[in-house]
XYZ file of N, CA and C in Angstrom:
651
model
N -2.623 44.817 20.156
C -2.500 43.794 19.776
C -3.377 42.842 19.031
N -3.377 41.988 18.422
C -4.562 41.123 18.005
C -3.888 40.098 18.762
N -4.953 38.990 18.550
C -5.193 37.630 19.685
C -4.214 36.980 19.095
N -3.939 36.811 17.598
C -2.696 35.781 17.510
C -1.352 36.517 18.083
N -0.830 37.795 17.994
C 0.163 38.338 18.576
C 0.628 38.175 20.324
N -1.027 37.911 20.706
C -0.925 37.889 22.038
C -0.705 36.342 22.668
N -1.375 35.551 21.568
C -0.927 34.276 21.913
C 0.340 34.026 21.877
N 1.493 34.335 20.906
C 2.548 33.670 20.484
C 3.662 34.747 21.714
N 2.849 35.737 22.132
C 3.804 36.334 23.007
C 3.714 35.607 24.777
N 2.733 35.029 24.606
C 2.923 34.167 25.819
C 3.303 33.114 25.789
N 3.222 32.728 24.556
C 4.375 31.364 24.042
C 5.586 31.302 24.373
N 6.034 32.764 23.798
C 7.212 33.347 23.827
C 7.944 32.972 25.486
N 6.941 33.758 26.123
C 7.349 34.184 27.589
C 7.484 32.979 28.512
N 6.403 31.841 27.983
C 6.342 30.878 28.686
C 7.587 29.717 28.406
N 8.425 29.862 26.945
C 9.246 29.486 26.808
C 10.715 29.606 27.580
N 10.680 31.017 27.740
C 12.165 31.889 28.130
C 12.682 32.123 27.187
N 14.170 33.192 27.338
C 14.709 33.536 26.347
C 15.526 32.406 25.542
N 16.135 32.949 24.572
C 16.699 31.885 23.146
C 15.731 31.747 22.143
N 14.606 31.772 22.375
C 13.296 31.581 21.383
C 13.166 32.768 20.693
N 13.471 32.107 19.521
C 13.083 33.588 18.344
C 11.857 33.461 17.719
N 11.025 34.281 17.654
C 9.969 34.411 16.904
C 9.787 33.699 15.729
N 8.751 33.036 15.576
C 8.445 32.514 14.236
C 8.391 33.431 13.300
N 7.935 34.426 13.459
C 7.682 35.597 12.256
C 8.943 36.188 12.176
N 10.226 35.919 12.928
C 11.106 36.467 12.302
C 12.358 35.414 11.594
N 12.028 34.291 11.593
C 13.150 33.307 11.123
C 12.516 32.983 9.704
N 13.500 33.457 8.920
C 13.222 33.234 7.640
C 13.250 31.456 7.029
N 12.061 31.178 6.260
C 11.773 29.329 6.226
C 13.184 29.056 5.640
N 12.971 28.003 5.874
C 14.587 27.118 5.561
C 15.822 27.115 5.402
N 16.219 28.551 6.867
C 17.259 28.628 7.042
C 17.645 28.196 8.697
N 16.742 27.126 9.324
C 17.262 26.571 10.536
C 17.125 25.033 9.900
N 18.037 24.666 10.119
C 18.129 23.103 10.225
C 17.040 22.185 11.044
N 16.142 21.444 10.869
C 15.560 20.501 11.635
C 16.459 19.330 12.022
N 16.466 19.079 13.354
C 17.082 18.002 13.908
C 16.459 16.623 13.492
N 17.624 15.993 13.241
C 16.770 14.462 12.364
C 17.626 13.793 12.951
N 17.622 13.279 14.439
C 18.139 12.587 15.296
C 17.953 11.225 15.428
N 16.649 10.657 14.809
C 16.034 9.680 14.861
C 16.525 8.532 14.008
N 16.690 6.909 14.582
C 17.268 6.367 13.640
C 16.542 5.775 11.817
N 17.751 6.120 10.968
C 17.070 6.026 9.544
C 17.608 5.030 9.053
N 18.111 4.136 9.291
C 18.837 3.025 9.022
C 18.322 1.649 9.843
N 17.888 0.516 9.417
C 17.943 -0.653 10.373
C 18.398 -1.624 9.817
N 19.759 -2.305 10.331
C 20.385 -3.349 9.960
C 20.098 -4.668 10.402
N 19.106 -5.399 9.579
C 18.568 -6.751 10.289
C 19.400 -7.699 9.719
N 19.875 -8.441 10.839
C 20.247 -10.154 9.970
C 19.252 -10.683 9.242
N 18.722 -10.672 8.709
C 17.238 -11.002 8.226
C 16.534 -10.614 7.592
N 16.652 -9.299 6.633
C 15.666 -8.445 6.617
C 14.408 -9.561 5.431
N 14.908 -10.103 4.479
C 13.852 -10.696 3.922
C 12.850 -11.970 4.873
N 13.904 -12.590 5.808
C 12.781 -13.591 6.659
C 12.122 -12.728 7.415
N 12.302 -11.403 7.943
C 11.577 -10.587 8.606
C 9.964 -10.098 7.996
N 10.539 -9.881 7.122
C 9.119 -9.405 6.093
C 8.715 -10.322 5.862
N 9.026 -11.783 5.346
C 8.102 -12.609 5.114
C 7.095 -13.189 6.416
N 8.305 -13.068 7.633
C 7.153 -13.462 8.710
C 5.868 -12.093 9.095
N 6.649 -11.127 8.933
C 5.487 -10.255 9.475
C 4.264 -10.038 8.301
N 4.804 -10.288 6.848
C 3.531 -9.750 6.165
C 2.400 -11.440 6.521
N 3.144 -12.656 6.725
C 2.284 -13.798 6.907
C 1.458 -13.562 8.529
N 2.005 -12.557 9.389
C 1.251 -12.399 10.446
C -0.055 -11.645 10.474
N 0.042 -10.896 9.142
C -1.097 -10.315 8.818
C -2.203 -11.083 7.745
N -1.971 -12.333 7.810
C -2.760 -13.314 7.139
C -2.710 -13.204 5.710
N -1.735 -12.835 5.181
C -1.156 -12.645 4.000
C -0.570 -13.813 3.825
N -0.240 -14.161 2.410
C 0.947 -15.504 1.878
C 1.470 -15.133 1.015
N 3.021 -15.690 1.345
C 4.162 -15.376 0.496
C 4.758 -16.099 0.096
N 5.112 -16.444 -1.506
C 5.682 -17.232 -2.257
C 7.202 -16.833 -2.168
N 8.212 -17.287 -2.440
C 9.465 -16.954 -2.576
C 10.093 -17.511 -3.718
N 10.341 -17.010 -4.871
C 11.002 -17.386 -5.955
C 12.164 -16.598 -6.359
N 12.780 -17.050 -7.638
C 13.259 -16.436 -8.509
C 13.005 -15.867 -9.671
N 13.640 -14.968 -10.115
C 12.895 -14.480 -11.571
C 12.357 -15.473 -12.639
N 13.111 -16.940 -12.797
C 12.365 -17.522 -13.661
C 11.117 -18.176 -13.356
N 10.811 -17.837 -11.989
C 9.566 -18.508 -11.712
C 8.313 -17.568 -11.064
N 8.237 -16.619 -11.669
C 7.298 -15.555 -11.189
C 6.107 -15.963 -12.209
N 6.520 -16.369 -13.023
C 5.160 -16.843 -13.693
C 4.408 -17.982 -12.890
N 5.151 -19.045 -12.680
C 4.297 -19.666 -12.176
C 3.836 -19.782 -11.058
N 4.464 -18.413 -10.223
C 4.357 -18.362 -8.658
C 2.859 -17.508 -9.102
N 2.776 -16.733 -9.923
C 1.731 -15.431 -10.517
C 0.421 -16.824 -10.519
N 0.605 -18.108 -11.302
C -0.550 -18.915 -11.822
C -0.761 -19.690 -10.652
N 0.062 -19.805 -9.911
C -0.494 -20.698 -8.347
C -1.389 -19.576 -7.699
N -0.833 -18.540 -7.361
C -1.714 -17.083 -6.426
C -3.089 -17.089 -7.217
N -3.308 -17.146 -8.609
C -4.223 -16.894 -9.488
C -5.490 -18.111 -9.484
N -5.052 -18.944 -8.773
C -5.899 -20.085 -8.817
C -7.677 -19.665 -8.106
N -8.407 -19.800 -8.915
C -9.807 -19.918 -8.735
C -10.132 -18.481 -9.460
N -9.432 -17.755 -9.636
C -9.898 -16.013 -10.356
C -9.854 -16.077 -11.747
N -11.172 -15.855 -12.078
C -11.247 -15.753 -13.675
C -11.497 -14.664 -14.229
N -11.585 -13.468 -14.052
C -11.231 -12.309 -14.709
C -10.283 -11.510 -13.777
N -8.839 -11.547 -14.531
C -7.533 -11.117 -13.951
C -7.080 -9.653 -14.751
N -7.149 -8.705 -13.459
C -6.724 -7.347 -14.206
C -5.104 -7.272 -14.368
N -4.441 -6.685 -15.224
C -2.997 -6.413 -15.302
C -2.815 -5.273 -15.616
N -2.333 -4.345 -14.584
C -2.004 -3.008 -15.330
C -1.113 -2.705 -16.632
N -1.049 -1.986 -17.015
C -0.124 -1.259 -18.062
C 1.555 -0.914 -17.202
N 2.633 -1.916 -18.128
C 3.407 -2.095 -17.212
C 4.316 -3.277 -16.571
N 3.569 -4.246 -16.257
C 3.949 -5.406 -15.933
C 4.401 -6.077 -16.784
N 5.758 -6.558 -16.443
C 6.119 -7.082 -17.432
C 5.366 -8.602 -18.204
N 5.336 -8.823 -19.500
C 5.161 -10.023 -19.951
C 5.754 -11.258 -19.169
N 6.891 -11.129 -18.857
C 7.297 -12.435 -18.316
C 6.570 -12.877 -16.780
N 5.957 -11.909 -16.514
C 5.775 -12.451 -15.223
C 4.293 -12.782 -15.173
N 3.820 -13.163 -16.222
C 2.131 -13.445 -16.860
C 2.402 -15.145 -17.021
N 1.470 -16.017 -16.555
C 1.959 -17.484 -17.036
C 0.755 -17.414 -18.267
N 1.289 -18.215 -19.444
C 0.913 -18.546 -20.567
C -0.572 -19.052 -20.570
N -1.052 -18.342 -21.690
C -2.943 -18.674 -21.654
C -3.316 -17.592 -20.312
N -3.265 -16.951 -20.186
C -4.028 -15.644 -18.875
C -4.749 -14.785 -19.965
N -5.749 -15.071 -20.061
C -6.593 -14.024 -20.482
C -6.584 -12.636 -19.674
N -5.891 -11.901 -19.479
C -5.611 -10.580 -19.005
C -6.568 -9.484 -19.476
N -7.036 -8.870 -18.257
C -7.735 -7.435 -18.720
C -7.176 -6.090 -18.389
N -7.464 -5.241 -19.166
C -6.691 -4.401 -19.096
C -7.071 -3.008 -18.719
N -6.726 -1.992 -17.994
C -7.303 -0.790 -17.796
C -7.450 0.274 -18.847
N -7.442 -0.075 -19.721
C -7.737 0.629 -21.110
C -8.686 0.663 -21.808
N -9.802 1.606 -22.232
C -9.679 2.821 -21.322
C -10.016 2.464 -19.804
N -10.255 3.419 -19.156
C -9.686 3.138 -17.892
C -11.346 2.652 -17.357
N -11.600 1.283 -16.554
C -12.941 0.548 -16.292
C -13.595 1.361 -15.153
N -15.108 1.310 -15.311
C -15.514 1.659 -14.524
C -15.890 1.046 -13.410
N -16.704 1.779 -12.322
C -16.992 0.904 -11.195
C -17.438 -0.543 -11.095
N -18.536 -0.709 -11.714
C -19.216 -1.894 -11.831
C -18.347 -2.599 -12.500
N -17.450 -2.223 -13.639
C -16.398 -3.598 -14.020
C -15.724 -3.350 -13.259
N -15.156 -2.914 -12.761
C -14.172 -3.256 -11.241
C -14.294 -3.996 -10.446
N -15.945 -4.074 -9.904
C -16.452 -4.867 -9.066
C -16.768 -6.209 -9.503
N -16.707 -6.414 -10.966
C -16.631 -7.694 -11.352
C -15.368 -8.320 -11.666
N -14.255 -7.915 -11.080
C -13.468 -8.240 -11.541
C -12.310 -9.302 -10.283
N -11.990 -10.271 -10.509
C -11.818 -11.424 -9.420
C -10.284 -10.620 -8.913
N -9.175 -10.651 -9.865
C -7.816 -10.454 -8.868
C -7.119 -9.465 -9.885
N -6.433 -8.786 -9.219
C -5.121 -7.769 -9.823
C -3.751 -7.859 -9.816
N -3.226 -8.219 -10.639
C -1.394 -8.424 -10.443
C -0.815 -6.982 -10.775
N -0.168 -6.895 -9.458
C 0.656 -5.694 -9.718
C 2.457 -6.087 -9.401
N 3.014 -4.943 -9.604
C 4.664 -4.807 -8.910
C 4.203 -4.103 -7.639
N 5.348 -3.304 -7.031
C 5.351 -2.473 -6.316
C 6.488 -1.436 -6.131
N 6.409 -0.233 -5.139
C 7.682 0.434 -5.407
C 8.507 0.257 -4.130
N 8.179 -0.136 -3.044
C 8.647 -0.311 -1.522
C 8.304 -1.326 -0.976
N 9.080 -1.935 0.186
C 8.386 -2.823 1.354
C 8.970 -2.712 2.074
N 8.904 -3.160 3.467
C 9.442 -2.641 4.854
C 9.580 -3.843 5.227
N 10.555 -4.467 6.116
C 10.660 -5.535 6.645
C 9.866 -5.583 8.181
N 10.382 -4.104 8.917
C 9.916 -4.331 10.105
C 8.398 -4.354 10.325
N 7.343 -3.697 9.411
C 5.972 -3.713 9.372
C 6.002 -4.568 8.740
N 6.283 -5.403 8.014
C 5.497 -5.983 6.813
C 4.649 -5.547 5.796
N 4.742 -4.283 5.616
C 4.203 -3.318 4.537
C 4.944 -3.022 2.931
N 3.681 -3.360 2.224
C 4.071 -3.005 0.714
C 3.745 -1.479 0.345
N 4.524 -0.622 -0.254
C 3.944 0.494 -0.680
C 4.044 0.644 -2.204
N 2.742 1.053 -2.689
C 2.544 1.261 -4.274
C 2.771 3.280 -4.399
N 3.467 3.022 -5.559
C 3.372 5.087 -5.815
C 2.515 4.676 -6.929
N 2.159 3.602 -8.029
C 0.798 3.843 -8.861
C 1.674 4.489 -9.830
N 3.018 4.210 -10.185
C 3.929 4.235 -11.520
C 3.489 3.003 -12.232
N 4.465 2.613 -13.393
C 4.351 2.155 -14.087
C 4.329 0.510 -13.270
N 3.518 -0.790 -13.737
C 2.984 -1.784 -13.308
C 2.191 -1.895 -12.057
N 2.014 -0.979 -11.624
C 1.259 -0.654 -10.227
C -0.362 -0.268 -10.765
N -0.733 0.711 -11.640
C -1.805 1.062 -11.659
C -2.278 2.189 -10.968
N -3.609 2.662 -11.079
C -4.148 3.431 -10.463
C -4.782 2.990 -8.928
N -5.291 3.522 -8.165
C -5.297 3.109 -6.889
C -6.347 2.358 -6.646
N -7.832 2.490 -7.696
C -8.592 1.841 -7.639
C -8.629 0.184 -7.743
N -7.607 -0.388 -8.665
C -7.238 -1.369 -9.384
C -6.698 -1.898 -8.419
N -6.164 -1.737 -7.307
C -5.922 -2.586 -6.064
C -6.976 -2.545 -4.878
N -7.613 -1.848 -4.846
C -8.434 -1.646 -3.616
C -9.950 -2.043 -3.990
N -10.438 -2.514 -5.328
C -11.671 -2.935 -5.471
C -11.649 -4.617 -5.582
N -10.861 -5.176 -6.553
C -10.864 -6.683 -6.533
C -10.847 -7.356 -5.255
N -11.004 -8.192 -5.077
C -11.084 -9.366 -3.881
C -9.696 -9.772 -3.914
N -8.938 -10.373 -5.164
C -7.704 -10.670 -4.477
C -6.612 -10.023 -5.363
N -5.397 -9.404 -4.533
C -4.421 -8.798 -4.834
C -2.990 -9.566 -4.914
N -2.521 -9.556 -5.890
C -1.214 -10.578 -6.475
C -0.140 -9.653 -6.439
N 0.585 -9.654 -5.629
C 1.912 -8.339 -5.549
C 3.239 -8.715 -5.869
N 4.033 -8.571 -7.071
C 5.053 -9.090 -7.173
C 6.206 -8.191 -6.515
N 7.010 -8.394 -5.412
C 7.753 -7.580 -5.039
C 9.597 -8.165 -5.255
N 10.232 -7.624 -5.424
C 11.736 -7.992 -5.426
C 12.417 -7.727 -4.478
N 13.703 -8.384 -3.987
C 13.765 -8.079 -2.712
C 14.801 -6.885 -2.382
N 15.534 -6.484 -3.497
C 16.016 -5.252 -3.449
C 15.091 -3.841 -3.149
N 13.775 -4.498 -3.262
C 12.334 -3.405 -2.942
C 12.243 -3.588 -1.563
N 12.932 -4.425 -0.768
C 12.898 -4.796 0.717
C 13.956 -3.720 1.429
N 13.179 -2.694 2.161
C 14.100 -1.764 3.265
C 13.874 -2.415 4.887
N 14.842 -2.114 5.706
C 14.594 -2.217 7.253
C 13.399 -1.936 7.830
N 13.185 -0.066 7.546
C 12.405 0.252 8.198
C 11.442 1.400 7.877
N 10.442 2.206 8.535
C 9.872 2.945 7.601
C 10.719 4.172 7.110
N 11.442 4.886 7.783
C 12.139 5.962 7.413
C 13.164 5.573 5.795
N 13.685 4.365 5.882
C 14.312 4.360 4.736
C 13.441 3.682 3.296
N 12.203 3.827 3.756
C 10.998 3.367 2.676
C 10.606 5.000 2.542
N 10.607 5.584 3.344
C 10.246 7.230 2.960
C 11.257 7.619 2.160
N 12.719 7.992 2.346
C 13.853 8.027 1.398
C 13.850 7.806 0.212
N 13.367 5.950 0.039
C 13.396 5.356 -1.384
C 12.084 5.953 -2.080
N 11.044 6.502 -1.324
C 9.748 7.060 -1.798
C 10.096 8.618 -2.365
N 11.138 9.513 -2.153
C 11.421 10.556 -2.526
C 11.098 11.234 -3.420
N 11.429 10.679 -4.648
C 11.044 11.272 -5.929
C 9.603 11.304 -6.033
N 8.769 10.341 -5.936
C 7.425 10.174 -5.697
C 6.754 11.253 -5.155
N 7.041 11.202 -3.747
C 6.550 12.475 -2.685
C 6.697 13.740 -3.628
N 7.657 14.198 -4.283
C 8.463 15.483 -4.665
C 7.198 15.623 -5.977
N 6.733 14.426 -6.629
C 6.161 14.706 -7.851
C 4.694 14.736 -7.433
N 4.214 14.472 -6.268
C 2.927 14.407 -5.875
C 2.128 13.005 -6.042
N 2.818 11.918 -6.363
C 2.061 10.658 -6.856
C 1.296 10.040 -5.415
N 0.341 9.574 -5.334
C -0.575 8.973 -4.432
C 0.306 7.667 -4.004
N 0.223 7.398 -2.310
C 0.997 6.312 -2.113
C 0.017 5.560 -1.591
N 0.023 4.122 -1.560
C -0.856 3.367 -0.799
C -0.198 2.200 -0.263
N -0.180 2.427 1.125
C 0.703 1.281 2.165
C -0.229 0.419 2.499
N 0.137 -0.988 2.283
C -0.452 -2.144 2.250
C -0.076 -2.939 3.227
N -0.335 -3.227 4.628
C -0.063 -4.117 5.657
C -1.067 -5.235 5.701
N -0.875 -6.526 4.844
C -2.006 -7.072 4.964
C -3.041 -6.976 4.213
N -3.928 -7.897 3.458
C -5.508 -7.428 3.262
C -6.115 -6.864 4.039
N -6.940 -6.123 3.582
C -8.200 -5.189 4.205
C -8.932 -5.983 5.374
N -8.786 -5.158 6.451
C -9.477 -5.667 7.413
C -9.984 -4.412 8.420
N -11.023 -4.994 9.327
C -11.741 -4.457 10.165
C -12.440 -4.904 11.703
N -12.865 -4.666 12.610
C -13.348 -4.527 13.382
C -14.610 -4.182 13.911
N -15.586 -4.727 14.414
C -16.703 -3.680 14.829
C -16.730 -3.682 16.271
N -17.578 -3.323 17.194
C -17.605 -2.822 18.555
C -17.498 -3.733 19.340
N -18.001 -5.096 18.665
C -17.484 -6.377 19.456
C -16.241 -7.036 18.796
N -15.415 -6.542 17.801
C -14.402 -7.349 17.859
C -14.139 -7.893 16.718
N -15.173 -7.996 16.238
C -15.447 -9.479 15.170
C -14.991 -8.460 13.707
N -13.712 -9.474 13.440
C -12.982 -8.829 12.353
C -13.710 -9.132 11.406
N -13.636 -8.192 9.922
C -14.485 -8.544 8.756
C -13.387 -8.318 7.818
N -13.253 -8.786 6.684
C -12.282 -8.743 5.601
C -12.953 -8.748 4.552
N -11.595 -7.531 3.727
C -12.467 -7.327 2.335
C -13.622 -5.754 2.322
N -13.355 -5.274 3.759
C -14.197 -4.083 3.661
C -13.559 -2.759 2.359
N -12.333 -2.354 2.932
C -11.863 -1.144 2.328
C -10.880 -1.814 1.737
N -10.591 -2.650 0.982
C -9.685 -3.073 0.138
C -9.780 -4.800 -0.186
N -8.978 -5.463 -0.886
C -8.730 -6.718 -1.214
C -8.826 -7.430 0.106
N -9.990 -8.793 -0.091
C -10.107 -9.549 1.194
C -8.591 -10.595 1.182
N -7.859 -11.011 0.177
C -6.916 -11.856 0.085
C -5.766 -11.104 -0.401
N -4.504 -11.089 0.095
C -3.291 -10.517 -0.106
C -1.972 -11.865 -0.715
N -1.770 -11.746 -1.834
C -0.856 -12.930 -2.023
C 0.510 -12.041 -2.694
N 1.722 -12.670 -1.828
C 2.885 -11.514 -2.097
C 3.752 -12.717 -2.634
N 4.451 -12.431 -3.982
C 5.445 -13.046 -4.694
C 6.770 -12.134 -4.548
N 7.834 -13.037 -3.632
C 8.914 -12.073 -3.086
C 10.129 -12.965 -3.925
N 10.441 -11.624 -4.848
C 11.767 -12.559 -5.634
C 13.246 -11.867 -5.532
N 13.852 -13.044 -5.403
C 15.074 -13.078 -5.168
C 16.191 -13.508 -6.039
N 17.259 -13.699 -5.786
C 17.767 -14.378 -7.233
C 17.950 -15.995 -7.151
N 17.777 -16.477 -5.761
C 17.328 -18.109 -5.963
C 16.000 -18.282 -5.351
N 15.439 -19.282 -5.403
C 14.173 -19.165 -4.902
C 14.565 -19.986 -3.293
N 13.685 -20.070 -2.058
C 14.032 -20.435 -1.526
C 12.509 -20.923 -0.517
């Protein structure tokens, strides 16, 4: 008997009868209990999302489809060099914006000189105020949203789910295809040993969210 078998034998003895050996059970033949809550029915899902995002010191602008470009323009005030990934709709961009593109891929020094990036999102979570990117069309590669100091993110109301399990279900295809996921809960921030808050260390110092609904509010 090797050490592994001895350890597993002790575990089985401690658990008692009725527990099969893990090596005797074919993979995938036993269902895993999933009894936790998978959906949250919230009375004001969008309102809660806005509240939680603002708790993280981010800003939220609510608008309709026709107002996206104006909201983006307001969010970009003060930014001179703005990066727009492939797949961001032209209708989101204000007239006269001289947008930079990541084609060919920009290097680290070039990204460091960019003031802001405008992206879409894959999902958003009301309970946690989190935005998730899967870096498909309109979101760009991860570096594009981690290096610039300002991230302007457009989220549509149908992308906002109640809680984390719903977001994971919505992102299943991205996970299965091995896409990277970036979970954003407010602007980047950290604290030192004296609990002094420092923003912009591991990502954008400023996050501005544009929440698009059927009507502005």
